[in-house]
JSON list of C-alpha atoms in Angstrom, two decimals:
[
{"chain": "A", "resi": 15, "resn": "ARG", "atom": "CA", "xyz": [0.05, -0.02, -0.12]},
{"chain": "A", "resi": 16, "resn": "ARG", "atom": "CA", "xyz": [1.58, 3.71, -1.35]},
{"chain": "A", "resi": 17, "resn": "ALA", "atom": "CA", "xyz": [1.64, 6.13, 1.33]},
{"chain": "A", "resi": 18, "resn": "ALA", "atom": "CA", "xyz": [-1.03, 9.05, 0.73]},
{"chain": "A", "resi": 19, "resn": "ARG", "atom": "CA", "xyz": [0.92, 12.23, -1.62]},
{"chain": "A", "resi": 20, "resn": "SER", "atom": "CA", "xyz": [-1.85, 14.13, -1.60]},
{"chain": "A", "resi": 21, "resn": "LYS", "atom": "CA", "xyz": [-5.69, 15.29, 0.05]},
{"chain": "A", "resi": 22, "resn": "THR", "atom": "CA", "xyz": [-7.63, 13.70, -2.92]},
{"chain": "A", "resi": 23, "resn": "PRO", "atom": "CA", "xyz": [-9.24, 10.93, -2.68]},
{"chain": "A", "resi": 24, "resn": "GLY", "atom": "CA", "xyz": [-8.36, 7.58, -4.30]},
{"chain": "A", "resi": 25, "resn": "ALA", "atom": "CA", "xyz": [-4.36, 8.71, -4.04]},
{"chain": "A", "resi": 26, "resn": "GLY", "atom": "CA", "xyz": [-1.77, 6.14, -4.64]},
{"chain": "A", "resi": 27, "resn": "ASP", "atom": "CA", "xyz": [-4.48, 3.32, -4.04]},
{"chain": "A", "resi": 28, "resn": "LEU", "atom": "CA", "xyz": [-6.27, 4.64, -1.32]},
{"chain": "A", "resi": 29, "resn": "SER", "atom": "CA", "xyz": [-10.01, 5.46, -0.50]},
{"chain": "A", "resi": 30, "resn": "ILE", "atom": "CA", "xyz": [-10.59, 8.99, 0.74]},
{"chain": "A", "resi": 31, "resn": "THR", "atom": "CA", "xyz": [-11.67, 7.42, 4.59]},
{"chain": "A", "resi": 32, "resn": "GLU", "atom": "CA", "xyz": [-7.60, 5.94, 4.22]},
{"chain": "A", "resi": 33, "resn": "VAL", "atom": "CA", "xyz": [-6.20, 8.71, 3.00]},
{"chain": "A", "resi": 34, "resn": "LEU", "atom": "CA", "xyz": [-7.70, 10.18, 6.29]},
{"chain": "A", "resi": 35, "resn": "ASN", "atom": "CA", "xyz": [-6.31, 7.64, 8.34]},
{"chain": "A", "resi": 36, "resn": "GLU", "atom": "CA", "xyz": [-2.78, 8.08, 6.89]},
{"chain": "A", "resi": 37, "resn": "PHE", "atom": "CA", "xyz": [-2.67, 11.77, 8.40]},
{"chain": "A", "resi": 38, "resn": "ALA", "atom": "CA", "xyz": [-3.89, 10.72, 11.56]},
{"chain": "A", "resi": 39, "resn": "GLU", "atom": "CA", "xyz": [-1.41, 8.17, 11.28]},
{"chain": "A", "resi": 40, "resn": "LYS", "atom": "CA", "xyz": [0.98, 10.90, 11.11]},
{"chain": "A", "resi": 41, "resn": "GLY", "atom": "CA", "xyz": [0.17, 13.21, 13.73]},
{"chain": "A", "resi": 42, "resn": "GLU", "atom": "CA", "xyz": [-0.82, 15.40, 10.42]},
{"chain": "A", "resi": 43, "resn": "VAL", "atom": "CA", "xyz": [-2.77, 17.25, 12.41]},
{"chain": "A", "resi": 44, "resn": "GLU", "atom": "CA", "xyz": [-4.81, 20.84, 9.61]},
{"chain": "A", "resi": 45, "resn": "ALA", "atom": "CA", "xyz": [-3.50, 17.86, 7.13]},
{"chain": "A", "resi": 46, "resn": "ALA", "atom": "CA", "xyz": [-6.35, 15.66, 8.58]},
{"chain": "A", "resi": 47, "resn": "LEU", "atom": "CA", "xyz": [-8.67, 18.89, 9.66]},
{"chain": "A", "resi": 48, "resn": "GLU", "atom": "CA", "xyz": [-9.22, 19.39, 5.62]},
{"chain": "A", "resi": 49, "resn": "GLU", "atom": "CA", "xyz": [-9.86, 16.12, 5.04]},
{"chain": "A", "resi": 50, "resn": "LEU", "atom": "CA", "xyz": [-12.19, 15.24, 7.77]},
{"chain": "A", "resi": 51, "resn": "ARG", "atom": "CA", "xyz": [-13.75, 18.87, 6.56]},
{"chain": "A", "resi": 52, "resn": "ARG", "atom": "CA", "xyz": [-13.18, 17.73, 2.63]},
{"chain": "A", "resi": 53, "resn": "ILE", "atom": "CA", "xyz": [-14.65, 14.54, 3.09]},
{"chain": "A", "resi": 54, "resn": "ASP", "atom": "CA", "xyz": [-17.65, 14.95, 5.60]},
{"chain": "A", "resi": 55, "resn": "ASP", "atom": "CA", "xyz": [-21.09, 15.20, 3.01]},
{"chain": "A", "resi": 56, "resn": "LYS", "atom": "CA", "xyz": [-19.58, 12.24, 1.44]},
{"chain": "A", "resi": 57, "resn": "VAL", "atom": "CA", "xyz": [-19.12, 9.99, 3.94]},
{"chain": "A", "resi": 58, "resn": "ARG", "atom": "CA", "xyz": [-22.32, 8.55, 4.98]},
{"chain": "A", "resi": 59, "resn": "PRO", "atom": "CA", "xyz": [-23.92, 9.11, 9.12]},
{"chain": "A", "resi": 60, "resn": "GLN", "atom": "CA", "xyz": [-22.95, 6.00, 10.62]},
{"chain": "A", "resi": 61, "resn": "GLN", "atom": "CA", "xyz": [-19.62, 7.28, 8.99]},
{"chain": "A", "resi": 62, "resn": "LYS", "atom": "CA", "xyz": [-18.90, 9.98, 10.52]},
{"chain": "A", "resi": 63, "resn": "ARG", "atom": "CA", "xyz": [-17.93, 8.68, 14.03]},
{"chain": "A", "resi": 64, "resn": "ILE", "atom": "CA", "xyz": [-15.43, 7.11, 12.68]},
{"chain": "A", "resi": 65, "resn": "MET", "atom": "CA", "xyz": [-13.90, 10.13, 10.76]},
{"chain": "A", "resi": 66, "resn": "PHE", "atom": "CA", "xyz": [-14.22, 11.81, 13.65]},
{"chain": "A", "resi": 67, "resn": "ASN", "atom": "CA", "xyz": [-12.55, 9.48, 15.75]},
{"chain": "A", "resi": 68, "resn": "THR", "atom": "CA", "xyz": [-9.13, 9.38, 13.38]},
{"chain": "A", "resi": 69, "resn": "ALA", "atom": "CA", "xyz": [-9.28, 13.14, 13.14]},
{"chain": "A", "resi": 70, "resn": "ILE", "atom": "CA", "xyz": [-8.86, 13.27, 16.86]},
{"chain": "A", "resi": 71, "resn": "LYS", "atom": "CA", "xyz": [-6.02, 10.04, 16.49]},
{"chain": "A", "resi": 72, "resn": "ALA", "atom": "CA", "xyz": [-4.33, 12.56, 14.63]},
{"chain": "A", "resi": 73, "resn": "CYS", "atom": "CA", "xyz": [-3.94, 14.59, 17.46]},
{"chain": "A", "resi": 74, "resn": "ALA", "atom": "CA", "xyz": [-3.29, 12.26, 19.61]},
{"chain": "A", "resi": 75, "resn": "ASN", "atom": "CA", "xyz": [-0.42, 11.52, 17.79]},
{"chain": "A", "resi": 76, "resn": "ALA", "atom": "CA", "xyz": [0.57, 14.74, 18.05]},
{"chain": "A", "resi": 77, "resn": "GLY", "atom": "CA", "xyz": [0.36, 15.38, 21.34]},
{"chain": "A", "resi": 78, "resn": "ASP", "atom": "CA", "xyz": [-2.54, 18.14, 20.46]},
{"chain": "A", "resi": 79, "resn": "LEU", "atom": "CA", "xyz": [-4.74, 17.60, 23.65]},
{"chain": "A", "resi": 80, "resn": "LYS", "atom": "CA", "xyz": [-7.23, 21.11, 23.27]},
{"chain": "A", "resi": 81, "resn": "GLY", "atom": "CA", "xyz": [-7.88, 19.72, 19.28]},
{"chain": "A", "resi": 82, "resn": "ALA", "atom": "CA", "xyz": [-8.39, 16.68, 20.84]},
{"chain": "A", "resi": 83, "resn": "GLU", "atom": "CA", "xyz": [-11.34, 18.00, 22.85]},
{"chain": "A", "resi": 84, "resn": "GLN", "atom": "CA", "xyz": [-12.37, 20.44, 20.44]},
{"chain": "A", "resi": 85, "resn": "LEU", "atom": "CA", "xyz": [-12.80, 17.33, 18.06]},
{"chain": "A", "resi": 86, "resn": "LEU", "atom": "CA", "xyz": [-15.16, 15.69, 20.81]},
{"chain": "A", "resi": 87, "resn": "GLU", "atom": "CA", "xyz": [-16.96, 18.35, 21.66]},
{"chain": "A", "resi": 88, "resn": "GLU", "atom": "CA", "xyz": [-18.12, 18.87, 17.82]},
{"chain": "A", "resi": 89, "resn": "MET", "atom": "CA", "xyz": [-19.22, 16.07, 17.46]},
{"chain": "A", "resi": 90, "resn": "LEU", "atom": "CA", "xyz": [-20.92, 15.61, 20.59]},
{"chain": "A", "resi": 91, "resn": "ALA", "atom": "CA", "xyz": [-22.42, 19.01, 19.27]},
{"chain": "A", "resi": 92, "resn": "ARG", "atom": "CA", "xyz": [-24.09, 16.81, 15.87]},
{"chain": "A", "resi": 93, "resn": "ARG", "atom": "CA", "xyz": [-25.49, 14.53, 18.17]},
{"chain": "A", "resi": 94, "resn": "LEU", "atom": "CA", "xyz": [-22.68, 11.72, 17.98]},
{"chain": "A", "resi": 95, "resn": "ALA", "atom": "CA", "xyz": [-22.04, 9.50, 20.60]},
{"chain": "A", "resi": 96, "resn": "ALA", "atom": "CA", "xyz": [-18.72, 9.39, 22.20]},
{"chain": "A", "resi": 97, "resn": "ASN", "atom": "CA", "xyz": [-17.19, 5.39, 22.13]},
{"chain": "A", "resi": 98, "resn": "ALA", "atom": "CA", "xyz": [-13.88, 4.19, 23.35]},
{"chain": "A", "resi": 99, "resn": "LYS", "atom": "CA", "xyz": [-12.03, 4.26, 20.93]},
{"chain": "A", "resi": 100, "resn": "GLY", "atom": "CA", "xyz": [-13.00, 8.31, 20.78]},
{"chain": "A", "resi": 101, "resn": "MET", "atom": "CA", "xyz": [-12.39, 8.69, 24.21]},
{"chain": "A", "resi": 102, "resn": "GLY", "atom": "CA", "xyz": [-9.00, 6.37, 24.63]},
{"chain": "A", "resi": 103, "resn": "LYS", "atom": "CA", "xyz": [-7.32, 8.85, 22.36]},
{"chain": "A", "resi": 104, "resn": "LEU", "atom": "CA", "xyz": [-8.84, 11.60, 24.28]},
{"chain": "A", "resi": 105, "resn": "MET", "atom": "CA", "xyz": [-6.43, 9.81, 26.88]},
{"chain": "A", "resi": 106, "resn": "GLU", "atom": "CA", "xyz": [-3.78, 9.23, 24.77]},
{"chain": "A", "resi": 107, "resn": "ALA", "atom": "CA", "xyz": [-3.30, 12.87, 24.06]},
{"chain": "A", "resi": 108, "resn": "ALA", "atom": "CA", "xyz": [-3.37, 13.81, 27.37]},
{"chain": "A", "resi": 109, "resn": "ALA", "atom": "CA", "xyz": [-0.70, 11.17, 28.49]},
{"chain": "A", "resi": 110, "resn": "LYS", "atom": "CA", "xyz": [1.42, 11.63, 25.70]},
{"chain": "A", "resi": 111, "resn": "SER", "atom": "CA", "xyz": [1.24, 15.99, 27.12]},
{"chain": "A", "resi": 112, "resn": "GLY", "atom": "CA", "xyz": [1.66, 14.56, 29.91]},
{"chain": "A", "resi": 113, "resn": "ASP", "atom": "CA", "xyz": [-1.98, 16.50, 31.40]},
{"chain": "A", "resi": 114, "resn": "VAL", "atom": "CA", "xyz": [-2.80, 14.21, 33.93]},
{"chain": "A", "resi": 115, "resn": "GLY", "atom": "CA", "xyz": [-5.54, 16.16, 35.71]},
{"chain": "A", "resi": 116, "resn": "ALA", "atom": "CA", "xyz": [-7.43, 16.42, 32.02]},
{"chain": "A", "resi": 117, "resn": "ALA", "atom": "CA", "xyz": [-6.07, 11.87, 31.42]},
{"chain": "A", "resi": 118, "resn": "GLU", "atom": "CA", "xyz": [-7.91, 11.32, 35.03]},
{"chain": "A", "resi": 119, "resn": "LYS", "atom": "CA", "xyz": [-10.90, 14.30, 34.04]},
{"chain": "A", "resi": 120, "resn": "TRP", "atom": "CA", "xyz": [-11.47, 11.98, 29.88]},
{"chain": "A", "resi": 121, "resn": "PHE", "atom": "CA", "xyz": [-11.45, 8.71, 32.15]},
{"chain": "A", "resi": 122, "resn": "SER", "atom": "CA", "xyz": [-13.79, 9.52, 34.14]},
{"chain": "A", "resi": 123, "resn": "GLN", "atom": "CA", "xyz": [-16.34, 11.12, 32.10]},
{"chain": "A", "resi": 124, "resn": "MET", "atom": "CA", "xyz": [-16.32, 7.45, 30.08]},
{"chain": "A", "resi": 125, "resn": "SER", "atom": "CA", "xyz": [-19.45, 6.28, 32.83]},
{"chain": "A", "resi": 126, "resn": "HIS", "atom": "CA", "xyz": [-20.72, 9.71, 31.78]},
{"chain": "A", "resi": 127, "resn": "HIS", "atom": "CA", "xyz": [-20.91, 9.06, 28.54]},
{"chain": "A", "resi": 128, "resn": "GLY", "atom": "CA", "xyz": [-22.00, 5.07, 29.04]},
{"chain": "A", "resi": 129, "resn": "LEU", "atom": "CA", "xyz": [-18.54, 3.33, 29.11]},
{"chain": "A", "resi": 130, "resn": "GLN", "atom": "CA", "xyz": [-16.78, 1.11, 30.96]},
{"chain": "A", "resi": 131, "resn": "PRO", "atom": "CA", "xyz": [-13.37, 2.02, 30.74]},
{"chain": "A", "resi": 132, "resn": "ASP", "atom": "CA", "xyz": [-11.33, -0.37, 30.25]},
{"chain": "A", "resi": 133, "resn": "VAL", "atom": "CA", "xyz": [-6.71, -2.26, 30.59]},
{"chain": "A", "resi": 134, "resn": "VAL", "atom": "CA", "xyz": [-6.34, 0.04, 28.03]},
{"chain": "A", "resi": 135, "resn": "ALA", "atom": "CA", "xyz": [-7.43, 3.20, 29.37]},
{"chain": "A", "resi": 136, "resn": "TYR", "atom": "CA", "xyz": [-5.95, 2.39, 33.00]},
{"chain": "A", "resi": 137, "resn": "ASN", "atom": "CA", "xyz": [-3.27, 2.07, 31.38]},
{"chain": "A", "resi": 138, "resn": "LEU", "atom": "CA", "xyz": [-3.07, 5.66, 29.78]},
{"chain": "A", "resi": 139, "resn": "ALA", "atom": "CA", "xyz": [-3.91, 7.35, 32.86]},
{"chain": "A", "resi": 140, "resn": "ILE", "atom": "CA", "xyz": [-0.91, 5.56, 34.34]},
{"chain": "A", "resi": 141, "resn": "ASP", "atom": "CA", "xyz": [1.41, 6.65, 31.39]},
{"chain": "A", "resi": 142, "resn": "ALA", "atom": "CA", "xyz": [0.22, 9.82, 31.37]},
{"chain": "A", "resi": 143, "resn": "ALA", "atom": "CA", "xyz": [1.72, 9.93, 35.38]},
{"chain": "A", "resi": 144, "resn": "ALA", "atom": "CA", "xyz": [4.64, 8.52, 35.25]},
{"chain": "A", "resi": 145, "resn": "LYS", "atom": "CA", "xyz": [4.95, 11.41, 31.64]},
{"chain": "A", "resi": 146, "resn": "ALA", "atom": "CA", "xyz": [4.52, 13.67, 34.06]},
{"chain": "A", "resi": 147, "resn": "SER", "atom": "CA", "xyz": [6.54, 11.78, 36.86]},
{"chain": "A", "resi": 148, "resn": "ASP", "atom": "CA", "xyz": [4.18, 11.99, 39.06]},
{"chain": "A", "resi": 149, "resn": "LEU", "atom": "CA", "xyz": [4.76, 8.77, 40.67]},
{"chain": "A", "resi": 150, "resn": "SER", "atom": "CA", "xyz": [1.93, 9.48, 43.94]},
{"chain": "A", "resi": 151, "resn": "ALA", "atom": "CA", "xyz": [-0.96, 9.57, 40.78]},
{"chain": "A", "resi": 152, "resn": "ALA", "atom": "CA", "xyz": [0.67, 5.94, 38.94]},
{"chain": "A", "resi": 153, "resn": "GLU", "atom": "CA", "xyz": [0.23, 5.10, 42.35]},
{"chain": "A", "resi": 154, "resn": "ASP", "atom": "CA", "xyz": [-3.54, 5.79, 42.97]},
{"chain": "A", "resi": 155, "resn": "TRP", "atom": "CA", "xyz": [-4.00, 3.76, 39.88]},
{"chain": "A", "resi": 156, "resn": "PHE", "atom": "CA", "xyz": [-3.43, 0.61, 41.20]},
{"chain": "A", "resi": 157, "resn": "ALA", "atom": "CA", "xyz": [-4.81, 1.20, 44.36]}
]
C-alpha cells in the first residue's frame, strides 16, 4: 500500500477514509482536519463518528490535547455518540502531553457517556502520570 501523497481521494490506491487515516497515523493534524472537512459531506452518516475518531487520533499522535477536545465537542454537538475508541484517543493525547488531570477527566467522562473503562484506559491514565513524573498519581491507579 502506498502512502498518501495528496489530499485527494484515490491518491495512490487509498480510499477517502484511508487518506484521513494516513494523516492521523502520522499525527498530521492540519492535513487530517482539512481532509475531514473535505470528505464530511461525502461519507454516510454512520461513518461520521469513525471520521471524527480518526481526526482525534491525529491529535493524539501529535500530542494535541486541545485539538482532540475540540473535535469531541464538535462531534457531540452533531449528536454523534462518543465511544471507547475516541475517548481512549483523548486520554492518549493527555498522556502524550503529560496532563494527568486531563487523563483523569476523560477517564471519568467515559462512564458519563455510558462507557466502561477498560485496561487500555487504565494504562493511558498511568502513562499520563508517568510522563508527568507524578509517581503518586500513577500508584493511585493501582489502588
